[in-house]
Amino acid sequence: MAAPEFNYTDSDATGLAQAIKDKVLSPREAVDEAFAAIDRINPQLNAVICEMRDAADEQLQQLTAQSPQDHGALFGVPTLLKDDCPSFAGAPMSYGCRAADGNVSERDHELVTRYRAAGLVIIGKTNLPEFSCNIATEPSLHGATLNPWDVSKSIGGSSGGAAAAVAARMVPVAYGNDGAGSIRIPAACSGLFGLRPSRGRVPCGPVSTENWGGLVSHHVLTRSVRDSALMLDLTDAPEQGALYSAPAKTGTFMQAVNQTPRQLRIGLWQKTGLETPVEQAVLEALHKTVDMCAALGHEIVEITPDYDAQALSAAFTKLVATYTSMEVDDLARDFDKPINSDFFEPSNLGLAEYGRSLSGLDILRARNQVNSTARSFGRMFSTVDVVLSPVLPCLPFDKGTLNVRSNDWKHFARQFMELTMFTHPVNAAGAPAMSVPLLQTARNTPLGMQFIAANGKEETLLTLAAQLERVYPWDSRRPAICA
């Protein structure tokens, strides 16, 4: 185990990498600390659904055989993958789906290649809803992941297992992806920093050319802003054959963290065109965040994004349904399973049936509606630098709120779109956005706020987030269940 003066659970990934470089502990000891934390805490939370101990040993042997000059920036730091997109050759990959239980990946995802080049040690897989198609993490295959702050509340989703593992200090950083808020929502529910990068910033291949028609971005959940920035520096590079490429950064993202932001013009976004009202407690927290930003010298202006929220919600649902039908049909074929509720969530069976009913013309029109939202958001950033909004229109919702085992898929889809009313338009726009854990509820559970920037402007977000972190720090807060 690590030296007595070093506390693994107090350290973010950047600090842990420095401790390993300074020989305060070895990569083996860091990985042992992570597995010890998983052994202590995971039985209470069900965040990690696959431990890759043999694979971790092999990675450690390869790392320790390297010359010091070949060590990556996060040499020896343990991390976790979500059990869907980032395949690891030889490791299980279930997609949260009973039909694919027992599947083993044949090749590494490009992100896995970049993680390993950075020196990260991948030690396991985290829980997720089937196909990541939920903003709660309560799948039939592995069961619910619990929120370490309050087990009666949802951890969010779809990167809920990753959020619980990082919040409870099992690992300092874990992979997540975000198709409608799936990094930002669990970050908001678990007191973490969660950045969704611009479309095309982080690779999604080689298995996928795009996820949900370009709505999904890949990154991580972290406790510190600097960890998110460093991980983005380590994974941001063009990918051969990719359909999208984000605008090139002007420096490094770590340099952005160390800068003081200029006075920003921040647009305040308080309601969408969907019918769900924003809870009063969320509005109060939003205005506290406004006061925090104003105290730092930023200008706040009211804005209303110019897009058709109802039309976007309908288009978004069509695209998700289309991809869900592909996933259901492909897995049923590949694993010779019947398409029924013994192997797939009823909510996804309903979405898949709807997806199959759509014509090519329906799908193209849906994509055009999404693209018109992207252009609308682009115009909005000609008048403001950043947009501030809630992440969720409500306080962290109760576990069981979104029922994937219900046959009423239309109710499920409506809940999904209404609860993501501030997050899914950002995915349509392909813009970067972050959840920042500035506040807590009256019950001392986390409450994140969303900041959005123009496509390619992650530096603006990271500079602002680092300023907020310095003035209003959050990392000393600990959940009730914590390593």
CSV table of C-alpha atoms in Angstrom, one decimal:
chain,number,residue,atom,x,y,z
A,1,MET,CA,0.0,0.0,0.0
A,2,ALA,CA,1.0,3.6,-0.4
A,3,ALA,CA,3.2,5.5,2.1
A,4,PRO,CA,1.3,6.6,5.3
A,5,GLU,CA,1.7,10.3,4.4
A,6,PHE,CA,0.0,9.8,1.1
A,7,ASN,CA,-3.8,9.4,1.0
A,8,TYR,CA,-5.0,7.9,-2.3
A,9,THR,CA,-8.6,9.0,-1.8
A,10,ASP,CA,-7.6,12.6,-1.3
A,11,SER,CA,-5.7,12.8,-4.6
A,12,ASP,CA,-7.0,13.6,-8.1
A,13,ALA,CA,-5.5,11.8,-11.1
A,14,THR,CA,-2.9,14.6,-11.7
A,15,GLY,CA,-1.8,14.5,-8.1
A,16,LEU,CA,-1.6,10.7,-8.1
A,17,ALA,CA,0.5,10.7,-11.3
A,18,GLN,CA,2.9,13.2,-9.6
A,19,ALA,CA,3.1,11.1,-6.5
A,20,ILE,CA,4.0,8.1,-8.7
A,21,LYS,CA,6.6,10.1,-10.5
A,22,ASP,CA,8.1,11.2,-7.2
A,23,LYS,CA,8.2,7.6,-6.1
A,24,VAL,CA,5.8,8.2,-3.1
A,25,LEU,CA,4.1,5.1,-4.4
A,26,SER,CA,4.4,2.8,-7.3
A,27,PRO,CA,2.0,2.1,-10.1
A,28,ARG,CA,1.3,-1.3,-8.6
A,29,GLU,CA,0.5,0.3,-5.2
A,30,ALA,CA,-1.8,2.8,-6.9
A,31,VAL,CA,-3.7,0.0,-8.6
A,32,ASP,CA,-3.8,-2.0,-5.4
A,33,GLU,CA,-5.3,1.1,-3.7
A,34,ALA,CA,-8.0,1.3,-6.3
A,35,PHE,CA,-8.9,-2.4,-6.0
A,36,ALA,CA,-9.0,-2.1,-2.2
A,37,ALA,CA,-11.4,0.8,-2.5
A,38,ILE,CA,-13.6,-1.1,-4.9
A,39,ASP,CA,-13.6,-4.1,-2.5
A,40,ARG,CA,-14.7,-1.9,0.4
A,41,ILE,CA,-17.2,0.3,-1.4
A,42,ASN,CA,-18.5,-1.3,-4.5
A,43,PRO,CA,-20.7,-3.9,-2.7
A,44,GLN,CA,-22.7,-0.9,-1.4
A,45,LEU,CA,-23.0,0.9,-4.7
A,46,ASN,CA,-22.8,-1.5,-7.6
A,47,ALA,CA,-20.8,0.9,-9.7
A,48,VAL,CA,-18.2,-1.5,-11.1
A,49,ILE,CA,-19.6,-4.5,-12.8
A,50,CYS,CA,-16.4,-6.1,-14.1
A,51,GLU,CA,-13.0,-6.1,-12.4
A,52,MET,CA,-10.1,-6.6,-14.9
A,53,ARG,CA,-7.4,-7.8,-12.4
A,54,ASP,CA,-5.5,-10.0,-14.9
A,55,ALA,CA,-5.6,-7.2,-17.6
A,56,ALA,CA,-4.4,-4.7,-15.0
A,57,ASP,CA,-1.4,-7.0,-14.2
A,58,GLU,CA,-0.5,-7.2,-17.8
A,59,GLN,CA,-0.7,-3.4,-18.3
A,60,LEU,CA,1.5,-2.9,-15.2
A,61,GLN,CA,4.1,-5.3,-16.5
A,62,GLN,CA,4.2,-3.4,-19.8
A,63,LEU,CA,4.4,0.0,-18.0
A,64,THR,CA,7.1,-1.0,-15.6
A,65,ALA,CA,9.2,-2.3,-18.5
A,66,GLN,CA,9.2,1.1,-20.1
A,67,SER,CA,12.0,3.6,-19.9
A,68,PRO,CA,11.2,6.6,-17.8
A,69,GLN,CA,11.3,8.9,-20.8
A,70,ASP,CA,8.4,6.9,-22.3
A,71,HIS,CA,6.1,7.3,-19.3
A,72,GLY,CA,2.9,9.0,-20.2
A,73,ALA,CA,1.5,12.0,-18.3
A,74,LEU,CA,-0.8,9.7,-16.2
A,75,PHE,CA,1.7,6.8,-15.7
A,76,GLY,CA,0.3,4.3,-13.3
A,77,VAL,CA,-3.1,6.0,-12.6
A,78,PRO,CA,-6.0,3.5,-12.4
A,79,THR,CA,-9.2,4.2,-14.4
A,80,LEU,CA,-12.4,2.5,-15.4
A,81,LEU,CA,-14.3,2.2,-18.7
A,82,LYS,CA,-18.0,2.3,-19.2
A,83,ASP,CA,-19.3,-1.0,-20.5
A,84,ASP,CA,-20.3,0.1,-23.9
A,85,CYS,CA,-18.3,2.2,-26.5
A,86,PRO,CA,-14.6,2.0,-25.5
A,87,SER,CA,-13.9,-1.7,-26.2
A,88,PHE,CA,-10.9,-3.3,-24.6
A,89,ALA,CA,-9.6,-6.4,-26.5
A,90,GLY,CA,-10.3,-9.6,-24.4
A,91,ALA,CA,-12.6,-7.9,-21.9
A,92,PRO,CA,-16.3,-8.4,-21.5
A,93,MET,CA,-18.6,-5.9,-23.3
A,94,SER,CA,-22.3,-6.2,-22.5
A,95,TYR,CA,-23.7,-2.7,-23.5
A,96,GLY,CA,-25.9,-3.2,-20.4
A,97,CYS,CA,-28.0,-5.7,-22.4
A,98,ARG,CA,-28.9,-9.2,-21.3
A,99,ALA,CA,-28.7,-10.4,-25.0
A,100,ALA,CA,-25.0,-9.5,-25.1
A,101,ASP,CA,-24.1,-10.9,-21.6
A,102,GLY,CA,-20.9,-12.8,-22.0
A,103,ASN,CA,-19.7,-10.9,-25.1
A,104,VAL,CA,-16.0,-10.3,-25.3
A,105,SER,CA,-14.4,-7.5,-27.3
A,106,GLU,CA,-12.1,-8.4,-30.1
A,107,ARG,CA,-10.2,-5.1,-30.5
A,108,ASP,CA,-9.3,-1.9,-28.7
A,109,HIS,CA,-11.2,1.3,-29.2
A,110,GLU,CA,-9.1,4.3,-30.3
A,111,LEU,CA,-9.7,5.9,-26.9
A,112,VAL,CA,-8.3,2.8,-25.1
A,113,THR,CA,-5.2,3.1,-27.2
A,114,ARG,CA,-4.8,6.7,-26.2
A,115,TYR,CA,-5.5,6.0,-22.5
A,116,ARG,CA,-2.8,3.3,-22.5
A,117,ALA,CA,-0.3,5.6,-24.3
A,118,ALA,CA,-1.0,8.1,-21.5
A,119,GLY,CA,0.0,5.5,-18.9
A,120,LEU,CA,-3.4,4.9,-17.5
A,121,VAL,CA,-4.2,1.4,-16.2
A,122,ILE,CA,-7.7,0.2,-17.0
A,123,ILE,CA,-8.9,-1.9,-14.1
A,124,GLY,CA,-12.6,-2.6,-14.9
A,125,LYS,CA,-15.9,-1.7,-16.4
A,126,THR,CA,-18.7,0.5,-14.9
A,127,ASN,CA,-22.5,-0.1,-14.9
A,128,LEU,CA,-24.8,1.6,-17.4
A,129,PRO,CA,-28.4,1.4,-18.7
A,130,GLU,CA,-29.0,-0.8,-21.7
A,131,PHE,CA,-27.4,0.9,-24.8
A,132,SER,CA,-26.8,4.0,-22.6
A,133,CYS,CA,-30.4,4.8,-23.4
A,134,ASN,CA,-31.5,6.3,-20.1
A,135,ILE,CA,-30.5,9.1,-17.7
A,136,ALA,CA,-30.8,6.7,-14.8
A,137,THR,CA,-28.5,3.7,-14.2
A,138,GLU,CA,-30.9,0.9,-13.3
A,139,PRO,CA,-30.5,-1.9,-15.9
A,140,SER,CA,-32.1,-5.4,-15.7
A,141,LEU,CA,-28.7,-7.0,-16.4
A,142,HIS,CA,-26.6,-5.7,-13.5
A,143,GLY,CA,-29.1,-3.9,-11.3
A,144,ALA,CA,-29.1,-0.3,-10.1
A,145,THR,CA,-26.1,1.7,-9.3
A,146,LEU,CA,-26.7,3.7,-6.1
A,147,ASN,CA,-25.9,7.3,-5.4
A,148,PRO,CA,-23.2,7.5,-2.7
A,149,TRP,CA,-24.7,10.8,-1.4
A,150,ASP,CA,-28.2,9.5,-1.0
A,151,VAL,CA,-29.1,5.9,-2.0
A,152,SER,CA,-32.8,6.9,-2.4
A,153,LYS,CA,-31.8,9.3,-5.3
A,154,SER,CA,-30.8,8.4,-8.8
A,155,ILE,CA,-27.1,8.6,-9.6
A,156,GLY,CA,-28.2,9.8,-13.0
A,157,GLY,CA,-27.1,8.2,-16.3
A,158,SER,CA,-26.1,6.9,-18.5
A,159,SER,CA,-22.6,7.2,-17.1
A,160,GLY,CA,-23.9,6.5,-13.6
A,161,GLY,CA,-21.5,3.7,-12.7
A,162,ALA,CA,-18.6,5.9,-13.6
A,163,ALA,CA,-20.0,8.8,-11.5
A,164,ALA,CA,-20.5,6.6,-8.4
A,165,ALA,CA,-17.0,5.1,-8.7
A,166,VAL,CA,-15.3,8.5,-8.9
A,167,ALA,CA,-17.5,10.2,-6.3
A,168,ALA,CA,-16.9,7.4,-3.8
A,169,ARG,CA,-13.1,7.7,-4.5
A,170,MET,CA,-12.6,4.2,-6.0
A,171,VAL,CA,-10.7,5.8,-8.9
A,172,PRO,CA,-9.9,9.5,-9.6
A,173,VAL,CA,-11.1,9.5,-13.2
A,174,ALA,CA,-13.5,7.3,-15.2
A,175,TYR,CA,-14.7,7.3,-18.8
A,176,GLY,CA,-18.2,8.5,-19.7
A,177,ASN,CA,-20.1,9.4,-22.8
A,178,ASP,CA,-22.8,11.9,-23.4
A,179,GLY,CA,-25.7,11.6,-26.0
A,180,ALA,CA,-28.3,13.7,-24.2
A,181,GLY,CA,-26.6,14.7,-20.9
A,182,SER,CA,-25.0,11.3,-19.9
A,183,ILE,CA,-21.9,12.9,-18.5
A,184,ARG,CA,-23.4,16.1,-17.2
A,185,ILE,CA,-26.4,14.6,-15.5
A,186,PRO,CA,-24.5,12.0,-13.4
A,187,ALA,CA,-21.9,14.6,-12.6
A,188,ALA,CA,-24.6,16.9,-11.4
A,189,CYS,CA,-26.1,14.1,-9.2
A,190,SER,CA,-22.8,13.1,-7.7
A,191,GLY,CA,-20.9,16.3,-7.1
A,192,LEU,CA,-18.4,15.8,-9.9
A,193,PHE,CA,-17.0,18.0,-12.7
A,194,GLY,CA,-18.4,16.7,-16.0
A,195,LEU,CA,-17.4,18.1,-19.4
A,196,ARG,CA,-19.0,17.1,-22.7
A,197,PRO,CA,-16.6,18.0,-25.4
A,198,SER,CA,-17.4,19.4,-28.9
A,199,ARG,CA,-18.5,17.0,-31.5
A,200,GLY,CA,-15.5,15.3,-33.0
A,201,ARG,CA,-13.1,16.4,-30.3
A,202,VAL,CA,-12.6,12.9,-28.9
A,203,PRO,CA,-12.5,9.8,-31.2
A,204,CYS,CA,-15.4,7.4,-31.4
A,205,GLY,CA,-13.8,4.7,-33.6
A,206,PRO,CA,-12.8,2.3,-35.0
A,207,VAL,CA,-15.9,0.3,-34.4
A,208,SER,CA,-18.3,3.3,-34.7
A,209,THR,CA,-18.3,6.0,-37.2
A,210,GLU,CA,-20.7,8.0,-35.1
A,211,ASN,CA,-23.0,7.4,-32.2
A,212,TRP,CA,-26.7,8.4,-32.3
A,213,GLY,CA,-26.0,10.2,-35.5
A,214,GLY,CA,-23.3,12.4,-34.0
A,215,LEU,CA,-25.2,13.3,-30.8
A,216,VAL,CA,-22.7,11.5,-28.6
A,217,SER,CA,-19.4,12.9,-27.3
A,218,HIS,CA,-16.8,10.9,-25.3
A,219,HIS,CA,-14.8,12.1,-22.3
A,220,VAL,CA,-14.5,11.5,-18.5
A,221,LEU,CA,-16.0,12.3,-15.1
A,222,THR,CA,-13.5,13.8,-12.6
A,223,ARG,CA,-13.4,15.5,-9.2
A,224,SER,CA,-11.0,18.3,-10.5
A,225,VAL,CA,-11.1,20.6,-13.5
A,226,ARG,CA,-7.4,20.0,-14.2
A,227,ASP,CA,-8.0,16.3,-14.5
A,228,SER,CA,-10.7,16.9,-17.2
A,229,ALA,CA,-8.4,19.3,-19.0
A,230,LEU,CA,-5.4,16.9,-19.0
A,231,MET,CA,-7.5,14.0,-20.2
A,232,LEU,CA,-8.8,16.1,-23.0
A,233,ASP,CA,-5.2,17.1,-24.0
A,234,LEU,CA,-4.3,13.4,-24.0
A,235,THR,CA,-7.2,12.3,-26.2
A,236,ASP,CA,-7.8,15.2,-28.5
A,237,ALA,CA,-6.3,14.4,-31.9
A,238,PRO,CA,-7.7,13.8,-35.3
A,239,GLU,CA,-8.8,10.2,-36.0
A,240,GLN,CA,-8.3,8.6,-39.4
A,241,GLY,CA,-11.6,8.2,-41.2
A,242,ALA,CA,-13.6,10.2,-38.6
A,243,LEU,CA,-16.8,11.9,-39.9
A,244,TYR,CA,-16.2,15.0,-37.7
A,245,SER,CA,-13.3,17.0,-36.4
A,246,ALA,CA,-13.6,19.7,-33.8
A,247,PRO,CA,-11.9,23.1,-34.3
A,248,ALA,CA,-8.2,23.0,-33.3
A,249,LYS,CA,-7.3,24.3,-29.9
A,250,THR,CA,-5.1,27.3,-29.6
A,251,GLY,CA,-2.9,26.1,-26.8
A,252,THR,CA,-3.3,23.2,-24.4
A,253,PHE,CA,-6.4,22.7,-22.2
A,254,MET,CA,-4.1,22.5,-19.2
A,255,GLN,CA,-2.8,26.0,-20.0
A,256,ALA,CA,-6.5,27.2,-20.1
A,257,VAL,CA,-6.9,25.9,-16.5
A,258,ASN,CA,-4.0,28.0,-15.4
A,259,GLN,CA,-5.3,31.2,-16.9
A,260,THR,CA,-7.5,33.9,-15.4
A,261,PRO,CA,-10.6,34.4,-17.6
A,262,ARG,CA,-11.3,37.8,-19.1
A,263,GLN,CA,-14.7,39.3,-18.3
A,264,LEU,CA,-17.2,37.0,-19.9
A,265,ARG,CA,-20.6,37.8,-21.2
A,266,ILE,CA,-22.8,35.0,-19.8
A,267,GLY,CA,-26.2,34.3,-21.1
A,268,LEU,CA,-28.8,33.2,-18.5
A,269,TRP,CA,-31.1,30.4,-19.9
A,270,GLN,CA,-34.0,29.7,-17.6
A,271,LYS,CA,-36.7,27.9,-19.6
A,272,THR,CA,-37.2,25.9,-22.7
A,273,GLY,CA,-40.2,25.4,-25.0
A,274,LEU,CA,-41.1,22.1,-23.3
A,275,GLU,CA,-43.9,22.1,-20.8
A,276,THR,CA,-42.0,20.8,-17.8
A,277,PRO,CA,-41.6,23.6,-15.2
A,278,VAL,CA,-38.2,24.2,-13.6
A,279,GLU,CA,-38.4,23.6,-9.8
A,280,GLN,CA,-38.2,26.6,-7.6
A,281,ALA,CA,-35.2,25.2,-5.7
A,282,VAL,CA,-33.3,24.8,-9.0
A,283,LEU,CA,-34.1,28.3,-10.0
A,284,GLU,CA,-32.9,29.6,-6.7
A,285,ALA,CA,-29.6,27.6,-7.2
A,286,LEU,CA,-29.3,29.0,-10.7
A,287,HIS,CA,-29.5,32.6,-9.4
A,288,LYS,CA,-27.0,31.8,-6.7
A,289,THR,CA,-24.7,30.7,-9.5
A,290,VAL,CA,-25.4,34.0,-11.3
A,291,ASP,CA,-24.3,35.9,-8.1
A,292,MET,CA,-21.1,33.8,-8.0
A,293,CYS,CA,-20.3,34.6,-11.6
A,294,ALA,CA,-21.1,38.3,-11.2
A,295,ALA,CA,-18.9,38.5,-8.1
A,296,LEU,CA,-16.0,37.4,-10.3
A,297,GLY,CA,-16.7,40.3,-12.7
A,298,HIS,CA,-18.6,38.5,-15.4
A,299,GLU,CA,-21.6,40.2,-17.1
A,300,ILE,CA,-24.9,38.3,-17.0
A,301,VAL,CA,-27.6,38.9,-19.6
A,302,GLU,CA,-31.0,37.1,-20.1
A,303,ILE,CA,-31.3,35.0,-23.3
A,304,THR,CA,-33.8,32.7,-25.0
A,305,PRO,CA,-32.2,30.3,-27.5
A,306,ASP,CA,-34.0,30.5,-30.8
A,307,TYR,CA,-35.0,26.9,-31.6
A,308,ASP,CA,-38.2,24.9,-31.7
A,309,ALA,CA,-38.0,22.8,-28.5
A,310,GLN,CA,-41.0,20.6,-29.4
A,311,ALA,CA,-39.8,19.9,-32.9
A,312,LEU,CA,-36.3,19.1,-31.6
A,313,SER,CA,-37.7,16.7,-29.0
A,314,ALA,CA,-39.6,14.8,-31.6
A,315,ALA,CA,-36.6,14.7,-34.0
A,316,PHE,CA,-34.3,13.6,-31.2
A,317,THR,CA,-36.7,10.8,-30.2
A,318,LYS,CA,-36.8,9.6,-33.8
A,319,LEU,CA,-33.0,9.4,-34.1
A,320,VAL,CA,-32.6,7.6,-30.7
A,321,ALA,CA,-35.4,5.2,-31.8
A,322,THR,CA,-33.7,4.5,-35.1
A,323,TYR,CA,-30.3,3.7,-33.5
A,324,THR,CA,-32.1,1.6,-30.8
A,325,SER,CA,-33.8,-0.5,-33.5
A,326,MET,CA,-30.4,-1.1,-35.1
A,327,GLU,CA,-28.9,-2.1,-31.7
A,328,VAL,CA,-31.7,-4.5,-30.8
A,329,ASP,CA,-31.8,-6.1,-34.2
A,330,ASP,CA,-28.0,-6.4,-34.5
A,331,LEU,CA,-27.5,-8.0,-31.0
A,332,ALA,CA,-30.5,-10.4,-31.5
A,333,ARG,CA,-28.8,-11.5,-34.7
A,334,ASP,CA,-25.3,-11.7,-33.5
A,335,PHE,CA,-26.1,-13.6,-30.3
A,336,ASP,CA,-29.0,-15.6,-31.6
A,337,LYS,CA,-31.5,-14.2,-29.1
A,338,PRO,CA,-35.2,-13.6,-29.5
A,339,ILE,CA,-36.4,-10.0,-29.5
A,340,ASN,CA,-38.4,-10.0,-26.2
A,341,SER,CA,-38.3,-8.7,-22.7
A,342,ASP,CA,-36.2,-11.6,-21.4
A,343,PHE,CA,-33.3,-10.1,-23.3
A,344,PHE,CA,-34.1,-6.4,-23.9
A,345,GLU,CA,-35.6,-3.6,-21.8
A,346,PRO,CA,-39.3,-3.1,-22.7
A,347,SER,CA,-38.7,0.6,-23.1
A,348,ASN,CA,-36.1,-0.1,-25.8
A,349,LEU,CA,-38.3,-2.7,-27.4
A,350,GLY,CA,-40.9,0.0,-27.8
A,351,LEU,CA,-38.4,2.5,-29.1
A,352,ALA,CA,-37.0,-0.1,-31.5
A,353,GLU,CA,-40.5,-0.8,-32.9
A,354,TYR,CA,-41.0,2.9,-33.4
A,355,GLY,CA,-37.6,3.2,-35.1
A,356,ARG,CA,-38.4,0.4,-37.6
A,357,SER,CA,-41.6,2.2,-38.5
A,358,LEU,CA,-39.8,5.4,-39.6
A,359,SER,CA,-39.0,6.0,-43.3
A,360,GLY,CA,-35.7,7.3,-44.6
A,361,LEU,CA,-37.5,10.6,-45.3
A,362,ASP,CA,-38.6,10.7,-41.6
A,363,ILE,CA,-35.0,10.2,-40.4
A,364,LEU,CA,-33.5,12.8,-42.8
A,365,ARG,CA,-36.0,15.3,-41.7
A,366,ALA,CA,-35.2,14.6,-38.1
A,367,ARG,CA,-31.5,15.1,-38.8
A,368,ASN,CA,-32.3,18.4,-40.6
A,369,GLN,CA,-34.2,19.5,-37.4
A,370,VAL,CA,-31.2,18.7,-35.3
A,371,ASN,CA,-28.9,20.6,-37.7
A,372,SER,CA,-31.1,23.6,-37.6
A,373,THR,CA,-30.7,23.6,-33.8
A,374,ALA,CA,-27.0,23.5,-34.2
A,375,ARG,CA,-27.1,26.6,-36.4
A,376,SER,CA,-29.4,28.4,-33.9
A,377,PHE,CA,-27.0,27.8,-31.1
A,378,GLY,CA,-24.1,28.9,-33.2
A,379,ARG,CA,-25.9,32.3,-33.8
A,380,MET,CA,-26.5,32.6,-30.1
A,381,PHE,CA,-22.8,32.7,-29.4
A,382,SER,CA,-22.3,35.7,-31.6
A,383,THR,CA,-23.8,37.7,-28.6
A,384,VAL,CA,-22.6,35.8,-25.6
A,385,ASP,CA,-19.4,33.9,-24.6
A,386,VAL,CA,-21.0,31.3,-22.4
A,387,VAL,CA,-24.6,30.2,-21.6
A,388,LEU,CA,-25.6,29.3,-18.0
A,389,SER,CA,-28.5,27.0,-17.3
A,390,PRO,CA,-29.6,24.2,-15.0
A,391,VAL,CA,-28.5,20.7,-15.8
A,392,LEU,CA,-31.8,19.2,-14.7
A,393,PRO,CA,-35.1,21.0,-14.3
A,394,CYS,CA,-35.5,19.3,-10.9
A,395,LEU,CA,-33.4,18.4,-7.9
A,396,PRO,CA,-31.8,14.9,-8.2
A,397,PHE,CA,-34.8,12.7,-8.8
A,398,ASP,CA,-35.8,9.5,-6.9
A,399,LYS,CA,-34.4,6.2,-7.9
A,400,GLY,CA,-37.0,4.4,-10.0
A,401,THR,CA,-38.3,7.5,-11.7
A,402,LEU,CA,-37.5,6.3,-15.2
A,403,ASN,CA,-38.9,2.8,-15.6
A,404,VAL,CA,-37.2,0.9,-18.4
A,405,ARG,CA,-39.3,-2.2,-17.6
A,406,SER,CA,-42.5,-0.4,-18.4
A,407,ASN,CA,-44.2,-1.2,-21.7
A,408,ASP,CA,-45.2,2.4,-22.0
A,409,TRP,CA,-42.2,3.5,-24.1
A,410,LYS,CA,-43.9,6.8,-25.1
A,411,HIS,CA,-44.1,7.8,-21.4
A,412,PHE,CA,-40.5,6.8,-20.9
A,413,ALA,CA,-39.4,8.8,-24.0
A,414,ARG,CA,-41.4,11.9,-22.9
A,415,GLN,CA,-39.8,11.8,-19.4
A,416,PHE,CA,-36.4,11.4,-21.0
A,417,MET,CA,-36.8,14.4,-23.2
A,418,GLU,CA,-38.3,16.6,-20.5
A,419,LEU,CA,-35.7,15.8,-17.9
A,420,THR,CA,-32.9,16.5,-20.5
A,421,MET,CA,-34.6,19.7,-21.7
A,422,PHE,CA,-31.4,21.8,-21.0
A,423,THR,CA,-28.9,19.1,-22.0
A,424,HIS,CA,-30.1,17.4,-25.2
A,425,PRO,CA,-30.2,20.7,-27.3
A,426,VAL,CA,-26.5,21.0,-26.6
A,427,ASN,CA,-25.9,17.5,-28.1
A,428,ALA,CA,-27.9,18.6,-31.1
A,429,ALA,CA,-25.7,21.6,-31.4
A,430,GLY,CA,-22.5,19.6,-31.1
A,431,ALA,CA,-21.3,22.2,-28.6
A,432,PRO,CA,-19.1,21.7,-25.5
A,433,ALA,CA,-20.8,22.0,-22.1
A,434,MET,CA,-20.0,21.3,-18.5
A,435,SER,CA,-21.7,20.5,-15.2
A,436,VAL,CA,-20.0,22.3,-12.3
A,437,PRO,CA,-20.7,21.1,-8.7
A,438,LEU,CA,-20.9,24.6,-7.1
A,439,LEU,CA,-23.9,24.0,-4.9
A,440,GLN,CA,-25.7,21.5,-2.7
A,441,THR,CA,-29.4,21.0,-1.9
A,442,ALA,CA,-31.1,21.4,1.5
A,443,ARG,CA,-30.4,17.7,2.0
A,444,ASN,CA,-26.7,18.3,1.3
A,445,THR,CA,-26.9,16.4,-2.0
A,446,PRO,CA,-25.0,17.8,-5.0
A,447,LEU,CA,-26.6,20.2,-7.5
A,448,GLY,CA,-24.6,20.9,-10.7
A,449,MET,CA,-25.1,23.9,-13.0
A,450,GLN,CA,-24.5,23.8,-16.8
A,451,PHE,CA,-22.2,26.1,-18.7
A,452,ILE,CA,-22.2,25.9,-22.5
A,453,ALA,CA,-19.8,27.4,-25.0
A,454,ALA,CA,-19.6,27.7,-28.8
A,455,ASN,CA,-18.3,24.7,-30.8
A,456,GLY,CA,-14.6,24.3,-30.2
A,457,LYS,CA,-14.4,26.6,-27.2
A,458,GLU,CA,-13.6,24.1,-24.5
A,459,GLU,CA,-10.8,26.5,-23.4
A,460,THR,CA,-13.3,29.1,-22.4
A,461,LEU,CA,-15.3,26.6,-20.3
A,462,LEU,CA,-12.2,25.2,-18.6
A,463,THR,CA,-10.7,28.6,-17.8
A,464,LEU,CA,-14.1,29.7,-16.2
A,465,ALA,CA,-14.5,26.3,-14.4
A,466,ALA,CA,-11.0,26.6,-12.9
A,467,GLN,CA,-11.7,30.1,-11.7
A,468,LEU,CA,-14.9,28.9,-10.0
A,469,GLU,CA,-13.1,25.9,-8.5
A,470,ARG,CA,-10.5,28.2,-6.9
A,471,VAL,CA,-13.0,30.6,-5.4
A,472,TYR,CA,-15.8,28.1,-4.6
A,473,PRO,CA,-14.0,24.8,-4.1
A,474,TRP,CA,-15.9,21.6,-3.9
A,475,ASP,CA,-13.5,18.7,-3.5
A,476,SER,CA,-13.5,18.6,0.3
A,477,ARG,CA,-17.2,17.5,0.3
A,478,ARG,CA,-17.6,13.8,0.8
A,479,PRO,CA,-20.6,11.6,0.1
A,480,ALA,CA,-22.0,9.4,2.8
A,481,ILE,CA,-20.6,6.2,1.2
A,482,CYS,CA,-17.0,6.9,0.4
A,483,ALA,CA,-13.7,5.1,0.3
